[in-house]
Amino acid sequence: MSLGQRVSNDRQLTRLLQIGVVLEEVVESRAAHHLETLPPDERDAVDGEVETLLVDAAEESADHRERLETLIDDLEAETVSYEEINTLVDAQYGPPEDTDGVLYDQLANEETAYKFYDDLIAAIDASETEFAVDRDRLLDTLTTIREEEKEGAEEVTEIMERRA
């Protein structure tokens, strides 16, 4: 389903929320692994600001995942476990080459998540469907997550500008 369309039933909404969970799990896993997988000569270049950014990003993504899972539970559906996604992330992505790579990756993660939630909110707004989950609570949750993703992208951008 394209997010350019309306969300027309609970099944579509569930699938889109499940995609959001996977997105958050990937972001959480990548942020958690960045410091562990940097080459030794680059680890020293990571200052407290970057380390805090990655720790906060992992915690924020875990929180977003839990909020999305609550909505999915309310729709009486299941989601993919973090452990499954973490294993796939480990197998799919190599370690970052340097601190700049970590920051660019984190910025891409935040921007991708922001765009996903922005499109999802628009698709729900365009729909007149009555969902099994309260529409106001659904939109409030997604809007809050979207704003936190926006703030995360801005934070990464500020760090990158200071380091330039």
XYZ file of N, CA and C in Angstrom:
492
model
N 0.834 -1.174 0.000
C 0.000 0.000 0.000
C 0.883 1.243 0.000
N 0.520 2.190 -0.803
C 1.230 3.467 -0.835
C 0.675 4.369 0.254
N 1.562 5.102 0.897
C 1.083 6.024 1.929
C 0.428 7.251 1.314
N 0.471 7.387 -0.008
C -0.216 8.486 -0.673
C -1.715 8.261 -0.722
N -2.152 7.086 -0.312
C -3.565 6.747 -0.316
C -4.146 6.892 1.088
N -5.447 6.755 1.147
C -6.125 6.736 2.448
C -5.963 5.365 3.087
N -5.989 5.346 4.392
C -6.007 4.084 5.125
C -7.479 3.712 5.254
N -7.863 2.609 4.608
C -9.292 2.331 4.485
C -9.826 1.230 5.391
N -8.938 0.555 6.136
C -9.453 -0.467 7.051
C -8.415 -0.782 8.135
N -8.861 -1.547 9.108
C -7.979 -1.903 10.231
C -6.778 -2.730 9.772
N -6.963 -3.574 8.779
C -5.860 -4.401 8.290
C -4.747 -3.528 7.716
N -5.099 -2.538 6.914
C -4.093 -1.632 6.360
C -3.419 -0.838 7.464
N -4.202 -0.345 8.393
C -3.637 0.406 9.515
C -2.666 -0.468 10.298
N -3.061 -1.691 10.571
C -2.194 -2.613 11.307
C -0.879 -2.825 10.576
N -0.948 -3.081 9.265
C 0.270 -3.309 8.481
C 1.185 -2.086 8.530
N 0.613 -0.904 8.429
C 1.424 0.315 8.459
C 2.042 0.536 9.839
N 1.292 0.255 10.874
C 1.858 0.358 12.222
C 2.960 -0.678 12.429
N 2.784 -1.880 11.858
C 3.827 -2.897 11.940
C 5.090 -2.450 11.201
N 4.924 -1.775 10.083
C 6.080 -1.219 9.369
C 6.783 -0.194 10.256
N 5.998 0.630 10.950
C 6.581 1.599 11.884
C 7.382 0.912 12.978
N 6.882 -0.204 13.487
C 7.600 -0.965 14.513
C 8.933 -1.459 13.964
N 8.907 -2.017 12.751
C 10.147 -2.512 12.149
C 11.132 -1.362 11.945
N 10.631 -0.238 11.458
C 11.480 0.945 11.271
C 12.125 1.343 12.595
N 11.354 1.406 13.654
C 11.897 1.774 14.965
C 12.895 0.728 15.462
N 12.623 -0.554 15.198
C 13.540 -1.604 15.627
C 14.878 -1.496 14.894
N 14.827 -1.166 13.610
C 16.067 -0.997 12.844
C 16.857 0.185 13.401
N 16.179 1.306 13.639
C 16.854 2.492 14.173
C 17.457 2.181 15.541
N 16.682 1.522 16.387
C 17.154 1.179 17.728
C 18.379 0.271 17.654
N 18.307 -0.736 16.816
C 19.407 -1.680 16.687
C 20.656 -1.006 16.127
N 20.498 -0.205 15.097
C 21.653 0.467 14.482
C 22.303 1.430 15.468
N 21.509 2.215 16.159
C 22.077 3.166 17.118
C 22.836 2.420 18.219
N 22.273 1.327 18.686
C 22.909 0.562 19.757
C 24.215 -0.081 19.304
N 24.312 -0.415 18.031
C 25.499 -1.100 17.531
C 26.597 -0.172 17.015
N 26.279 1.071 16.752
C 27.275 1.957 16.150
C 28.556 2.073 16.974
N 28.422 2.338 18.236
C 29.623 2.512 19.053
C 30.414 1.217 19.186
N 29.700 0.104 19.226
C 30.369 -1.187 19.365
C 31.153 -1.567 18.116
N 30.710 -1.082 16.957
C 31.283 -1.566 15.704
C 32.211 -0.571 15.014
N 32.388 0.612 15.591
C 33.334 1.553 14.997
C 34.745 0.976 15.057
N 35.556 1.205 14.036
C 36.951 0.766 14.098
C 37.636 1.391 15.322
N 38.580 0.681 15.935
C 39.226 1.178 17.161
C 39.784 2.596 17.041
N 40.373 2.929 15.897
C 40.951 4.267 15.767
C 39.884 5.353 15.700
N 38.645 4.995 15.401
C 37.554 5.971 15.340
C 36.810 6.084 16.675
N 36.906 5.062 17.502
C 36.193 5.097 18.785
C 36.624 6.287 19.635
N 37.904 6.612 19.558
C 38.413 7.734 20.345
C 37.855 9.072 19.860
N 37.445 9.130 18.581
C 36.906 10.365 18.014
C 35.457 10.614 18.455
N 34.821 9.595 18.998
C 33.434 9.744 19.443
C 33.434 10.450 20.787
N 32.872 11.622 20.791
C 32.821 12.365 22.046
C 31.519 12.050 22.779
N 31.386 12.622 23.947
C 30.207 12.382 24.770
C 28.919 12.793 24.085
N 28.988 13.846 23.281
C 27.796 14.340 22.584
C 27.254 13.294 21.608
N 28.130 12.671 20.840
C 27.711 11.654 19.874
C 27.242 10.397 20.601
N 27.961 10.019 21.640
C 27.557 8.841 22.411
C 26.176 9.048 23.027
N 25.938 10.218 23.599
C 24.634 10.533 24.183
C 23.551 10.512 23.114
N 23.861 11.051 21.941
C 22.910 11.052 20.834
C 22.484 9.625 20.500
N 23.437 8.714 20.394
C 23.122 7.334 20.025
C 22.353 6.607 21.123
N 22.729 6.818 22.366
C 22.015 6.194 23.479
C 20.577 6.709 23.517
N 20.412 8.029 23.380
C 19.072 8.620 23.381
C 18.239 8.129 22.207
N 18.871 7.991 21.039
C 18.151 7.519 19.846
C 17.647 6.093 20.052
N 18.480 5.237 20.624
C 18.062 3.855 20.877
C 16.907 3.811 21.875
N 17.002 4.617 22.939
C 15.940 4.647 23.944
C 14.646 5.211 23.360
N 14.756 6.267 22.554
C 13.577 6.868 21.937
C 12.900 5.892 20.984
N 13.695 5.184 20.194
C 13.114 4.209 19.267
C 12.430 3.070 20.014
N 13.008 2.635 21.117
C 12.375 1.593 21.931
C 11.037 2.089 22.469
N 11.002 3.346 22.917
C 9.762 3.933 23.408
C 8.726 4.034 22.285
N 9.134 4.483 21.109
C 8.219 4.577 19.969
C 7.676 3.196 19.608
N 8.569 2.209 19.600
C 8.156 0.836 19.281
C 7.096 0.352 20.264
N 7.300 0.617 21.536
C 6.328 0.187 22.548
C 4.977 0.879 22.363
N 4.992 2.163 22.032
C 3.733 2.880 21.799
C 3.006 2.327 20.580
N 3.763 2.034 19.524
C 3.146 1.456 18.321
C 2.603 0.052 18.609
N 3.355 -0.723 19.380
C 2.900 -2.075 19.725
C 1.613 -2.041 20.535
N 1.447 -1.033 21.375
C 0.204 -0.889 22.134
C -0.973 -0.672 21.187
N -0.785 0.176 20.176
C -1.838 0.398 19.178
C -2.125 -0.891 18.404
N -1.081 -1.619 18.050
C -1.258 -2.879 17.314
C -2.003 -3.893 18.179
N -1.670 -3.953 19.466
C -2.391 -4.836 20.390
C -3.875 -4.476 20.427
N -4.164 -3.186 20.437
C -5.559 -2.740 20.447
C -6.303 -3.161 19.179
N -5.558 -3.358 18.101
C -6.142 -3.834 16.845
C -6.140 -5.369 16.786
N -5.740 -5.996 17.904
C -5.710 -7.454 18.050
C -4.839 -8.120 16.996
N -3.644 -7.554 16.801
C -2.674 -8.101 15.857
C -1.346 -8.292 16.577
N -0.393 -8.884 15.876
C 0.931 -9.121 16.436
C 1.963 -8.318 15.675
N 3.160 -8.285 16.225
C 4.244 -7.550 15.589
C 5.499 -8.410 15.552
N 6.493 -7.943 14.837
C 7.771 -8.648 14.730
C 8.607 -8.314 15.964
N 9.279 -9.318 16.526
C 10.050 -9.074 17.742
C 11.334 -8.304 17.432
N 11.782 -7.543 18.416
C 13.032 -6.788 18.287
C 14.199 -7.729 17.996
N 14.214 -8.880 18.642
C 15.322 -9.816 18.478
C 15.453 -10.274 17.026
N 14.307 -10.516 16.354
C 14.351 -10.924 14.946
C 14.950 -9.824 14.076
N 14.519 -8.594 14.285
C 15.012 -7.468 13.490
C 16.482 -7.210 13.808
N 16.858 -7.286 15.065
C 18.247 -7.058 15.471
C 19.177 -8.039 14.761
N 18.761 -9.283 14.661
C 19.560 -10.297 13.963
C 19.707 -9.934 12.489
N 18.629 -9.495 11.873
C 18.682 -9.093 10.461
C 19.581 -7.871 10.267
N 19.501 -6.915 11.171
C 20.340 -5.718 11.078
C 21.809 -6.103 11.191
N 22.118 -6.984 12.134
C 23.506 -7.442 12.288
C 24.025 -8.065 10.996
N 23.188 -8.853 10.340
C 23.604 -9.541 9.123
C 23.655 -8.609 7.910
N 22.810 -7.589 7.880
C 22.658 -6.748 6.696
C 23.645 -5.587 6.631
N 23.880 -4.933 7.746
C 24.658 -3.701 7.735
C 26.049 -3.919 8.306
N 27.032 -3.409 7.619
C 28.393 -3.442 8.127
C 28.598 -2.313 9.116
N 29.708 -2.339 9.805
C 29.979 -1.272 10.776
C 30.248 0.047 10.053
N 29.951 1.160 10.720
C 30.265 2.460 10.130
C 31.780 2.615 10.030
N 32.204 3.371 9.037
C 33.642 3.543 8.835
C 34.235 4.587 9.776
N 33.434 5.592 10.131
C 33.941 6.653 10.988
C 32.781 7.361 11.678
N 33.121 8.319 12.521
C 32.106 9.052 13.272
C 31.166 9.802 12.351
N 31.686 10.383 11.272
C 30.810 11.074 10.316
C 29.789 10.113 9.732
N 30.208 8.886 9.442
C 29.285 7.876 8.921
C 28.176 7.561 9.909
N 28.519 7.525 11.184
C 27.524 7.303 12.236
C 26.503 8.432 12.225
N 26.985 9.660 12.139
C 26.078 10.806 12.158
C 25.194 10.853 10.913
N 25.769 10.600 9.751
C 24.964 10.578 8.521
C 23.912 9.472 8.577
N 24.292 8.320 9.088
C 23.344 7.219 9.216
C 22.217 7.582 10.165
N 22.572 8.187 11.283
C 21.557 8.566 12.262
C 20.624 9.631 11.693
N 21.174 10.580 10.947
C 20.341 11.602 10.312
C 19.377 10.955 9.314
N 19.871 10.031 8.508
C 19.004 9.338 7.547
C 17.899 8.565 8.269
N 18.231 7.923 9.375
C 17.228 7.193 10.155
C 16.134 8.127 10.666
N 16.538 9.250 11.247
C 15.570 10.201 11.804
C 14.685 10.785 10.705
N 15.294 11.151 9.574
C 14.522 11.741 8.478
C 13.564 10.729 7.859
N 14.010 9.487 7.716
C 13.152 8.439 7.166
C 11.950 8.206 8.069
N 12.202 8.120 9.365
C 11.110 7.910 10.311
C 10.144 9.094 10.297
N 10.676 10.315 10.287
C 9.813 11.497 10.247
C 8.905 11.454 9.020
N 9.475 11.178 7.866
C 8.696 11.146 6.622
C 7.644 10.044 6.664
N 7.998 8.889 7.189
C 7.038 7.792 7.304
C 5.839 8.221 8.147
N 6.106 8.778 9.329
C 4.998 9.166 10.210
C 4.202 10.333 9.629
N 4.861 11.244 8.968
C 4.163 12.354 8.328
C 3.194 11.830 7.266
N 3.671 10.914 6.436
C 2.816 10.321 5.397
C 1.690 9.490 6.007
N 1.982 8.742 7.058
C 0.969 7.914 7.707
C -0.128 8.780 8.314
N 0.255 9.847 8.971
C -0.737 10.769 9.548
C -1.616 11.358 8.447
N -1.012 11.755 7.343
C -1.778 12.316 6.216
C -2.748 11.281 5.651
N -2.308 10.032 5.538
C -3.167 8.975 5.006
C -4.341 8.685 5.941
N -4.105 8.754 7.238
C -5.192 8.551 8.209
C -6.133 9.748 8.182
N -5.575 10.951 8.125
C -6.404 12.159 8.051
C -7.296 12.155 6.814
N -6.796 11.616 5.705
C -7.558 11.586 4.451
C -8.663 10.532 4.472
N -8.624 9.669 5.457
C -9.569 8.566 5.552
C -10.752 8.935 6.450
N -11.888 8.429 6.083
C -13.076 8.594 6.928
C -13.424 7.292 7.637
N -12.525 6.347 7.565
C -12.732 5.028 8.156
C -12.783 5.120 9.671
N -13.670 4.337 10.247
C -13.748 4.192 11.703
C -12.892 2.986 12.066
N -11.804 3.223 12.766
C -10.886 2.148 13.131
C -11.268 1.535 14.471
N -10.741 0.343 14.733
C -10.995 -0.333 16.005
C -10.252 0.344 17.157
N -9.301 1.189 16.839
C -8.552 1.945 17.840
C -9.050 3.397 17.773
N -9.095 4.061 18.919
C -9.576 5.440 18.974
C -8.735 6.337 18.063
N -9.393 7.004 17.124
C -8.730 7.835 16.121
C -7.907 8.960 16.753
N -8.449 9.630 17.752
C -7.721 10.730 18.401
C -6.458 10.221 19.089
N -6.574 9.102 19.789
C -5.399 8.525 20.464
C -4.370 8.087 19.441
N -4.822 7.475 18.353
C -3.947 7.048 17.272
C -3.175 8.238 16.702
N -3.902 9.291 16.347
C -3.257 10.469 15.756
C -2.372 11.200 16.760
N -2.796 11.268 18.012
C -1.957 11.895 19.045
C -0.637 11.143 19.200
N -0.714 9.813 19.240
C 0.494 8.997 19.378
C 1.424 9.209 18.193
N 0.876 9.124 16.980
C 1.702 9.269 15.779
C 2.271 10.676 15.641
N 1.484 11.681 16.000
C 1.958 13.066 15.913
C 3.098 13.305 16.899
N 2.979 12.769 18.099
C 4.041 12.906 19.093
C 5.320 12.230 18.604
N 5.193 11.022 18.073
C 6.359 10.310 17.557
C 6.987 11.096 16.409
N 6.155 11.601 15.499
C 6.680 12.367 14.358
C 7.477 13.578 14.842
N 6.948 14.284 15.819
C 7.646 15.468 16.329
C 8.959 15.100 17.002
N 8.992 13.974 17.693
C 10.237 13.521 18.316
C 11.268 13.136 17.251
N 10.810 12.569 16.142
C 11.727 12.259 15.030
C 12.270 13.546 14.415
N 11.428 14.542 14.276
C 11.860 15.837 13.739
C 12.922 16.453 14.649
N 12.662 16.428 15.958
C 13.632 16.960 16.911
C 14.947 16.192 16.841
N 14.866 14.872 16.653
C 16.074 14.061 16.534
C 16.890 14.441 15.312
N 16.216 14.662 14.177
C 16.920 15.074 12.954
C 17.577 16.432 13.152
N 16.881 17.337 13.816
C 17.446 18.664 14.077
C 18.662 18.566 14.988
N 18.592 17.691 15.990
C 19.714 17.518 16.918
C 20.946 16.982 16.185
N 20.752 15.978 15.334
C 21.873 15.425 14.578
C 22.465 16.499 13.665
N 21.612 17.258 13.004
C 22.076 18.318 12.103
C 22.912 19.343 12.865
N 22.454 19.725 14.052
C 23.207 20.690 14.870
C 24.580 20.144 15.252
N 24.640 18.880 15.615
C 25.919 18.259 15.969
C 26.840 18.258 14.752
N 26.290 17.899 13.608
C 27.100 17.862 12.375
C 27.622 19.254 12.019
N 26.797 20.269 12.194
C 27.224 21.639 11.892
C 28.319 22.097 12.835
N 28.223 21.736 14.108
C 29.262 22.112 15.067
C 30.586 21.417 14.768
N 30.514 20.223 14.212
C 31.719 19.435 13.945
C 32.370 19.829 12.611
N 31.629 20.558 11.766
C 32.146 20.905 10.423
C 33.251 21.943 10.492
